[in-house]
Every structure is written in C-alpha cells, then in structure tokens.
C-alpha cells in the first residue's frame, strides 16, 4: 500500500463528535469526495489491493444504490466520466462505479425493496432502529460469478452482510468485501463470517 496515497486519503477524513446522536463520533468522508486527488488515491489503493488479492478473477463490483445522492452522483459521473453502477450505501455508491471503472468491470445494482423493476430477490436484516430490506434483480448475475462488495464505511456490518446474503441467493461467489473506513470497535467484520474483508483506514 502506497503510504503517501494512504496519508492523502487519511488527511481528508473529518471527525464530528456527538453526530448524529450524543456519544457518536462521526467519520465524515465528504472531503475525500470533494478532493479529486484523495478520491483518486482511495480508488487506486482499493483497486491495487483487489488486483493483488484476486487478479483477474472478479466479475463484478456490487453494492446498494441510494436515491438521495442521485443529483450528486450525476455530477460526479460527468466529472470522473464513470458509467452508471453502484456501491454499498449512499456514499458507497460513489466508490463502486469508480472502482469498477478502474478495474475494467461492471457493477451490480442493489436497492431498497420496491425500487427495482422486473423479477427480484429480497433479503431483510436488522438495523439498530428497526428492520430494512434489500433486493437485486433476479437476472443480475449468473450462478458462480465472482463479486466484490464495496462500501464507504463498515460499522456494525448489517448492511454488508445482508448484501452478501442477497448475492448468495443468486448463487454468486462473494470474493471479498472492502470499504474505505472501518470502525473496529463495532466489530462489523465479524458479521461477515468467512467472507474476507479489507479496509483502507481503521478507527475505534
């Protein structure tokens, strides 16, 4: 891992105490997205890791689309000239297509239930405040195709585990899950079971 690139990314992570609720230290990646050099470095670091770990065995990058960032995404796609794709969670979506572009791969779209047309498969999972559901189009993958799940941040691991379960319903092989930031005190990687996990930056 290139130390200079990693330092460039780390310098752009901001911390906000007591957000969104008292007692929570929020790690803000917005400055990474704002700065093209640090954003490019984060994509390069993740891509290099995946190349070393899996070579040319990856078929797709997978994750979850959020409607909330539609306008921001469209602007970023024009700036970085990236094809439509996805990454886990709302900010994770901004990493997914860029990482796929860097690797010369396509991306698989995962959304909240009721947002995708055609036949789909669905999985429900528990959040800190209730339950949620994710779905994917039934014809998104062929059995045995190899996928990497990408997100901006791993916290409790519930969403990423649900994405892995959803891909498993299509008989895809999840090679690895990756994220920009990991909150190690929440032990989210433990929820992923045998699926390998990699993060660029770790915080308590």
PDB file of C-alpha atoms in Angstrom:
ATOM      1  CA  UNK A   1       0.000   0.000   0.000  1.00  0.00           C
ATOM      2  CA  UNK A   2       1.459   3.370  -1.024  1.00  0.00           C
ATOM      3  CA  UNK A   3       1.962   5.306   2.210  1.00  0.00           C
ATOM      4  CA  UNK A   4       1.784   8.692   0.501  1.00  0.00           C
ATOM      5  CA  UNK A   5      -1.561   7.873  -1.119  1.00  0.00           C
ATOM      6  CA  UNK A   6      -2.965   6.471   2.120  1.00  0.00           C
ATOM      7  CA  UNK A   7      -1.835   9.558   4.029  1.00  0.00           C
ATOM      8  CA  UNK A   8      -3.513  11.760   1.438  1.00  0.00           C
ATOM      9  CA  UNK A   9      -6.812   9.950   1.988  1.00  0.00           C
ATOM     10  CA  UNK A  10      -6.495   9.881   5.784  1.00  0.00           C
ATOM     11  CA  UNK A  11      -5.905  13.639   5.917  1.00  0.00           C
ATOM     12  CA  UNK A  12      -9.298  14.202   4.301  1.00  0.00           C
ATOM     13  CA  UNK A  13     -11.318  12.253   6.895  1.00  0.00           C
ATOM     14  CA  UNK A  14     -13.028  14.603   9.366  1.00  0.00           C
ATOM     15  CA  UNK A  15     -14.423  13.722  12.805  1.00  0.00           C
ATOM     16  CA  UNK A  16     -17.592  15.229  14.274  1.00  0.00           C
ATOM     17  CA  UNK A  17     -18.408  14.337  17.900  1.00  0.00           C
ATOM     18  CA  UNK A  18     -21.999  13.765  19.021  1.00  0.00           C
ATOM     19  CA  UNK A  19     -23.381  13.334  15.497  1.00  0.00           C
ATOM     20  CA  UNK A  20     -25.993  12.163  14.629  1.00  0.00           C
ATOM     21  CA  UNK A  21     -26.660  11.495  18.324  1.00  0.00           C
ATOM     22  CA  UNK A  22     -24.741  12.212  21.540  1.00  0.00           C
ATOM     23  CA  UNK A  23     -21.865   9.815  22.140  1.00  0.00           C
ATOM     24  CA  UNK A  24     -21.231   9.056  18.473  1.00  0.00           C
ATOM     25  CA  UNK A  25     -18.025  10.204  16.762  1.00  0.00           C
ATOM     26  CA  UNK A  26     -18.965  10.597  13.088  1.00  0.00           C
ATOM     27  CA  UNK A  27     -16.259   9.968  10.467  1.00  0.00           C
ATOM     28  CA  UNK A  28     -17.005  12.244   7.521  1.00  0.00           C
ATOM     29  CA  UNK A  29     -15.645  11.190   4.111  1.00  0.00           C
ATOM     30  CA  UNK A  30     -17.124  14.159   2.235  1.00  0.00           C
ATOM     31  CA  UNK A  31     -13.727  15.897   1.917  1.00  0.00           C
ATOM     32  CA  UNK A  32     -12.368  12.772   0.188  1.00  0.00           C
ATOM     33  CA  UNK A  33     -15.069  13.069  -2.452  1.00  0.00           C
ATOM     34  CA  UNK A  34     -14.510  16.809  -2.756  1.00  0.00           C
ATOM     35  CA  UNK A  35     -10.780  16.491  -3.429  1.00  0.00           C
ATOM     36  CA  UNK A  36     -10.067  14.710  -6.751  1.00  0.00           C
ATOM     37  CA  UNK A  37      -6.538  13.714  -5.706  1.00  0.00           C
ATOM     38  CA  UNK A  38      -7.580  11.979  -2.484  1.00  0.00           C
ATOM     39  CA  UNK A  39     -10.620  10.393  -4.148  1.00  0.00           C
ATOM     40  CA  UNK A  40      -8.423   9.100  -6.968  1.00  0.00           C
ATOM     41  CA  UNK A  41      -5.929   7.797  -4.406  1.00  0.00           C
ATOM     42  CA  UNK A  42      -8.633   5.915  -2.499  1.00  0.00           C
ATOM     43  CA  UNK A  43      -9.832   4.215  -5.674  1.00  0.00           C
ATOM     44  CA  UNK A  44      -6.264   3.375  -6.695  1.00  0.00           C
ATOM     45  CA  UNK A  45      -5.479   1.835  -3.301  1.00  0.00           C
ATOM     46  CA  UNK A  46      -8.627  -0.300  -3.274  1.00  0.00           C
ATOM     47  CA  UNK A  47      -8.090  -1.368  -6.872  1.00  0.00           C
ATOM     48  CA  UNK A  48      -4.464  -2.341  -6.250  1.00  0.00           C
ATOM     49  CA  UNK A  49      -5.490  -4.418  -3.251  1.00  0.00           C
ATOM     50  CA  UNK A  50      -8.110  -6.288  -5.285  1.00  0.00           C
ATOM     51  CA  UNK A  51      -5.705  -6.880  -8.153  1.00  0.00           C
ATOM     52  CA  UNK A  52      -3.143  -8.386  -5.790  1.00  0.00           C
ATOM     53  CA  UNK A  53      -5.706 -10.429  -3.880  1.00  0.00           C
ATOM     54  CA  UNK A  54      -7.787 -11.739  -6.772  1.00  0.00           C
ATOM     55  CA  UNK A  55      -6.020 -10.982 -10.049  1.00  0.00           C
ATOM     56  CA  UNK A  56      -8.486 -11.207 -12.911  1.00  0.00           C
ATOM     57  CA  UNK A  57     -10.988 -13.448 -11.099  1.00  0.00           C
ATOM     58  CA  UNK A  58     -13.520 -10.703 -10.263  1.00  0.00           C
ATOM     59  CA  UNK A  59     -16.595 -10.460 -12.494  1.00  0.00           C
ATOM     60  CA  UNK A  60     -18.463  -7.548 -10.856  1.00  0.00           C
ATOM     61  CA  UNK A  61     -18.434  -4.924  -8.124  1.00  0.00           C
ATOM     62  CA  UNK A  62     -21.691  -4.952  -6.118  1.00  0.00           C
ATOM     63  CA  UNK A  63     -23.496  -2.701  -3.673  1.00  0.00           C
ATOM     64  CA  UNK A  64     -26.558  -0.659  -2.782  1.00  0.00           C
ATOM     65  CA  UNK A  65     -27.959   2.413  -4.554  1.00  0.00           C
ATOM     66  CA  UNK A  66     -29.420   5.320  -2.617  1.00  0.00           C
ATOM     67  CA  UNK A  67     -31.830   7.692  -4.355  1.00  0.00           C
ATOM     68  CA  UNK A  68     -30.758  10.523  -2.058  1.00  0.00           C
ATOM     69  CA  UNK A  69     -27.496  11.076  -3.920  1.00  0.00           C
ATOM     70  CA  UNK A  70     -28.901  10.967  -7.434  1.00  0.00           C
ATOM     71  CA  UNK A  71     -28.113  14.560  -8.348  1.00  0.00           C
ATOM     72  CA  UNK A  72     -24.689  14.487  -6.693  1.00  0.00           C
ATOM     73  CA  UNK A  73     -23.924  11.220  -8.446  1.00  0.00           C
ATOM     74  CA  UNK A  74     -24.837  12.584 -11.850  1.00  0.00           C
ATOM     75  CA  UNK A  75     -22.432  15.465 -11.341  1.00  0.00           C
ATOM     76  CA  UNK A  76     -19.645  13.114 -10.232  1.00  0.00           C
ATOM     77  CA  UNK A  77     -20.223  10.794 -13.168  1.00  0.00           C
ATOM     78  CA  UNK A  78     -19.769  13.726 -15.529  1.00  0.00           C
ATOM     79  CA  UNK A  79     -16.620  14.897 -13.730  1.00  0.00           C
ATOM     80  CA  UNK A  80     -14.961  11.475 -13.491  1.00  0.00           C
ATOM     81  CA  UNK A  81     -16.513  10.045 -16.698  1.00  0.00           C
ATOM     82  CA  UNK A  82     -17.719   6.870 -14.973  1.00  0.00           C
ATOM     83  CA  UNK A  83     -20.521   4.620 -16.271  1.00  0.00           C
ATOM     84  CA  UNK A  84     -23.640   4.097 -14.112  1.00  0.00           C
ATOM     85  CA  UNK A  85     -23.056   1.474 -11.421  1.00  0.00           C
ATOM     86  CA  UNK A  86     -23.249   1.084  -7.661  1.00  0.00           C
ATOM     87  CA  UNK A  87     -21.569   0.787  -4.281  1.00  0.00           C
ATOM     88  CA  UNK A  88     -22.970  -0.025  -0.872  1.00  0.00           C
ATOM     89  CA  UNK A  89     -24.997   2.609   0.921  1.00  0.00           C
ATOM     90  CA  UNK A  90     -25.417   6.182  -0.308  1.00  0.00           C
ATOM     91  CA  UNK A  91     -21.792   7.308  -0.155  1.00  0.00           C
ATOM     92  CA  UNK A  92     -20.585   3.831  -1.011  1.00  0.00           C
ATOM     93  CA  UNK A  93     -22.338   4.207  -4.342  1.00  0.00           C
ATOM     94  CA  UNK A  94     -19.821   6.885  -5.254  1.00  0.00           C
ATOM     95  CA  UNK A  95     -16.943   4.439  -4.753  1.00  0.00           C
ATOM     96  CA  UNK A  96     -18.487   1.445  -6.518  1.00  0.00           C
ATOM     97  CA  UNK A  97     -18.598   2.680 -10.119  1.00  0.00           C
ATOM     98  CA  UNK A  98     -15.200   4.363  -9.891  1.00  0.00           C
ATOM     99  CA  UNK A  99     -13.601   1.219  -8.513  1.00  0.00           C
ATOM    100  CA  UNK A 100     -15.277  -0.857 -11.228  1.00  0.00           C
ATOM    101  CA  UNK A 101     -14.056   1.558 -13.882  1.00  0.00           C
ATOM    102  CA  UNK A 102     -10.507   1.327 -12.564  1.00  0.00           C
ATOM    103  CA  UNK A 103     -10.673  -2.475 -12.732  1.00  0.00           C
ATOM    104  CA  UNK A 104     -12.448  -2.616 -16.088  1.00  0.00           C
ATOM    105  CA  UNK A 105     -15.517  -4.290 -14.560  1.00  0.00           C
ATOM    106  CA  UNK A 106     -19.274  -3.801 -14.467  1.00  0.00           C
ATOM    107  CA  UNK A 107     -21.301  -3.097 -11.338  1.00  0.00           C
ATOM    108  CA  UNK A 108     -24.385  -4.777  -9.904  1.00  0.00           C
ATOM    109  CA  UNK A 109     -27.277  -2.706  -8.570  1.00  0.00           C
ATOM    110  CA  UNK A 110     -28.733  -3.461  -5.126  1.00  0.00           C
ATOM    111  CA  UNK A 111     -31.541  -1.249  -3.810  1.00  0.00           C
ATOM    112  CA  UNK A 112     -34.162  -0.978  -1.124  1.00  0.00           C
ATOM    113  CA  UNK A 113     -37.158  -3.194  -1.716  1.00  0.00           C
ATOM    114  CA  UNK A 114     -39.636  -1.859  -4.272  1.00  0.00           C
ATOM    115  CA  UNK A 115     -37.124   0.257  -6.209  1.00  0.00           C
ATOM    116  CA  UNK A 116     -36.124  -2.204  -8.943  1.00  0.00           C
ATOM    117  CA  UNK A 117     -38.289  -3.289 -11.921  1.00  0.00           C
ATOM    118  CA  UNK A 118     -38.793  -6.868 -13.016  1.00  0.00           C
ATOM    119  CA  UNK A 119     -38.345 -10.093 -11.028  1.00  0.00           C
ATOM    120  CA  UNK A 120     -36.195  -9.605  -7.937  1.00  0.00           C
ATOM    121  CA  UNK A 121     -34.953 -11.471  -4.881  1.00  0.00           C
ATOM    122  CA  UNK A 122     -35.040  -9.841  -1.450  1.00  0.00           C
ATOM    123  CA  UNK A 123     -33.401 -10.134   1.962  1.00  0.00           C
ATOM    124  CA  UNK A 124     -34.379  -8.479   5.250  1.00  0.00           C
ATOM    125  CA  UNK A 125     -31.951  -7.512   8.003  1.00  0.00           C
ATOM    126  CA  UNK A 126     -31.938  -5.810  11.380  1.00  0.00           C
ATOM    127  CA  UNK A 127     -30.750  -2.258  11.968  1.00  0.00           C
ATOM    128  CA  UNK A 128     -30.127  -0.502  15.257  1.00  0.00           C
ATOM    129  CA  UNK A 129     -33.510   1.213  14.887  1.00  0.00           C
ATOM    130  CA  UNK A 130     -35.579  -1.480  13.170  1.00  0.00           C
ATOM    131  CA  UNK A 131     -35.540  -3.598  10.032  1.00  0.00           C
ATOM    132  CA  UNK A 132     -34.718  -2.958   6.386  1.00  0.00           C
ATOM    133  CA  UNK A 133     -34.843  -4.898   3.129  1.00  0.00           C
ATOM    134  CA  UNK A 134     -32.558  -5.042   0.115  1.00  0.00           C
ATOM    135  CA  UNK A 135     -33.247  -6.521  -3.276  1.00  0.00           C
ATOM    136  CA  UNK A 136     -31.489  -7.317  -6.532  1.00  0.00           C
ATOM    137  CA  UNK A 137     -32.825  -8.188  -9.977  1.00  0.00           C
ATOM    138  CA  UNK A 138     -33.031 -11.940 -10.418  1.00  0.00           C
ATOM    139  CA  UNK A 139     -31.083 -11.867 -13.694  1.00  0.00           C
ATOM    140  CA  UNK A 140     -28.290  -9.588 -12.426  1.00  0.00           C
ATOM    141  CA  UNK A 141     -25.829 -12.466 -12.047  1.00  0.00           C
ATOM    142  CA  UNK A 142     -25.257 -15.989 -13.263  1.00  0.00           C
ATOM    143  CA  UNK A 143     -24.557 -18.763 -10.721  1.00  0.00           C
ATOM    144  CA  UNK A 144     -20.874 -18.924  -9.866  1.00  0.00           C
ATOM    145  CA  UNK A 145     -19.971 -15.399 -10.943  1.00  0.00           C
ATOM    146  CA  UNK A 146     -17.475 -13.739  -8.615  1.00  0.00           C
ATOM    147  CA  UNK A 147     -18.330 -10.448  -6.914  1.00  0.00           C
ATOM    148  CA  UNK A 148     -16.675  -7.909  -4.597  1.00  0.00           C
ATOM    149  CA  UNK A 149     -18.913  -5.801  -2.336  1.00  0.00           C
ATOM    150  CA  UNK A 150     -17.796  -2.204  -1.750  1.00  0.00           C
ATOM    151  CA  UNK A 151     -18.934   0.408   0.770  1.00  0.00           C
ATOM    152  CA  UNK A 152     -17.584   3.664   2.121  1.00  0.00           C
ATOM    153  CA  UNK A 153     -17.659   2.565   5.773  1.00  0.00           C
ATOM    154  CA  UNK A 154     -18.073  -0.633   7.781  1.00  0.00           C
ATOM    155  CA  UNK A 155     -19.747  -0.059  11.143  1.00  0.00           C
ATOM    156  CA  UNK A 156     -21.930  -2.816  12.604  1.00  0.00           C
ATOM    157  CA  UNK A 157     -21.767  -4.821   9.362  1.00  0.00           C
ATOM    158  CA  UNK A 158     -25.504  -5.416   8.995  1.00  0.00           C
ATOM    159  CA  UNK A 159     -25.930  -3.916   5.537  1.00  0.00           C
ATOM    160  CA  UNK A 160     -22.814  -5.546   4.105  1.00  0.00           C
ATOM    161  CA  UNK A 161     -23.782  -8.948   5.494  1.00  0.00           C
ATOM    162  CA  UNK A 162     -27.267  -8.553   4.005  1.00  0.00           C
ATOM    163  CA  UNK A 163     -25.721  -7.750   0.623  1.00  0.00           C
ATOM    164  CA  UNK A 164     -23.614 -10.922   0.837  1.00  0.00           C
ATOM    165  CA  UNK A 165     -26.705 -12.970   1.704  1.00  0.00           C
ATOM    166  CA  UNK A 166     -28.575 -11.449  -1.222  1.00  0.00           C
ATOM    167  CA  UNK A 167     -25.788 -12.291  -3.638  1.00  0.00           C
ATOM    168  CA  UNK A 168     -25.749 -15.779  -2.192  1.00  0.00           C
ATOM    169  CA  UNK A 169     -29.388 -16.205  -3.168  1.00  0.00           C
ATOM    170  CA  UNK A 170     -28.255 -15.775  -6.776  1.00  0.00           C
ATOM    171  CA  UNK A 171     -25.513 -18.355  -6.160  1.00  0.00           C
ATOM    172  CA  UNK A 172     -22.810 -15.751  -6.766  1.00  0.00           C
ATOM    173  CA  UNK A 173     -19.447 -16.118  -5.048  1.00  0.00           C
ATOM    174  CA  UNK A 174     -18.520 -13.155  -2.843  1.00  0.00           C
ATOM    175  CA  UNK A 175     -14.741 -12.974  -3.046  1.00  0.00           C
ATOM    176  CA  UNK A 176     -14.326 -10.117  -0.587  1.00  0.00           C
ATOM    177  CA  UNK A 177     -15.916  -7.049   0.989  1.00  0.00           C
ATOM    178  CA  UNK A 178     -13.975  -3.763   1.010  1.00  0.00           C
ATOM    179  CA  UNK A 179     -14.509  -0.310   2.462  1.00  0.00           C
ATOM    180  CA  UNK A 180     -12.723   2.998   2.770  1.00  0.00           C
ATOM    181  CA  UNK A 181     -13.176   3.253   6.562  1.00  0.00           C
ATOM    182  CA  UNK A 182     -13.731   0.626   9.274  1.00  0.00           C
ATOM    183  CA  UNK A 183     -14.943   1.346  12.821  1.00  0.00           C
ATOM    184  CA  UNK A 184     -13.149  -1.517  14.547  1.00  0.00           C
ATOM    185  CA  UNK A 185     -14.846  -1.139  17.953  1.00  0.00           C
ATOM    186  CA  UNK A 186     -18.188  -2.151  16.396  1.00  0.00           C
ATOM    187  CA  UNK A 187     -16.728  -5.462  15.145  1.00  0.00           C
ATOM    188  CA  UNK A 188     -18.646  -5.361  11.896  1.00  0.00           C
ATOM    189  CA  UNK A 189     -16.240  -7.663  10.106  1.00  0.00           C
ATOM    190  CA  UNK A 190     -17.231 -10.461  12.472  1.00  0.00           C
ATOM    191  CA  UNK A 191     -20.730 -10.425  10.972  1.00  0.00           C
ATOM    192  CA  UNK A 192     -19.283 -11.253   7.565  1.00  0.00           C
ATOM    193  CA  UNK A 193     -18.265 -14.723   8.709  1.00  0.00           C
ATOM    194  CA  UNK A 194     -15.843 -16.407   6.300  1.00  0.00           C
ATOM    195  CA  UNK A 195     -16.007 -13.616   3.704  1.00  0.00           C
ATOM    196  CA  UNK A 196     -12.644 -11.754   3.635  1.00  0.00           C
ATOM    197  CA  UNK A 197     -12.760  -8.053   4.495  1.00  0.00           C
ATOM    198  CA  UNK A 198     -10.350  -5.198   3.749  1.00  0.00           C
ATOM    199  CA  UNK A 199     -10.399  -1.520   4.732  1.00  0.00           C
ATOM    200  CA  UNK A 200      -8.034   1.328   3.928  1.00  0.00           C
ATOM    201  CA  UNK A 201      -8.419   3.176   7.231  1.00  0.00           C
ATOM    202  CA  UNK A 202      -9.337   1.900  10.686  1.00  0.00           C
ATOM    203  CA  UNK A 203     -10.722   3.879  13.623  1.00  0.00           C
ATOM    204  CA  UNK A 204     -12.002   2.835  17.041  1.00  0.00           C
TER     205      UNK A 204
END
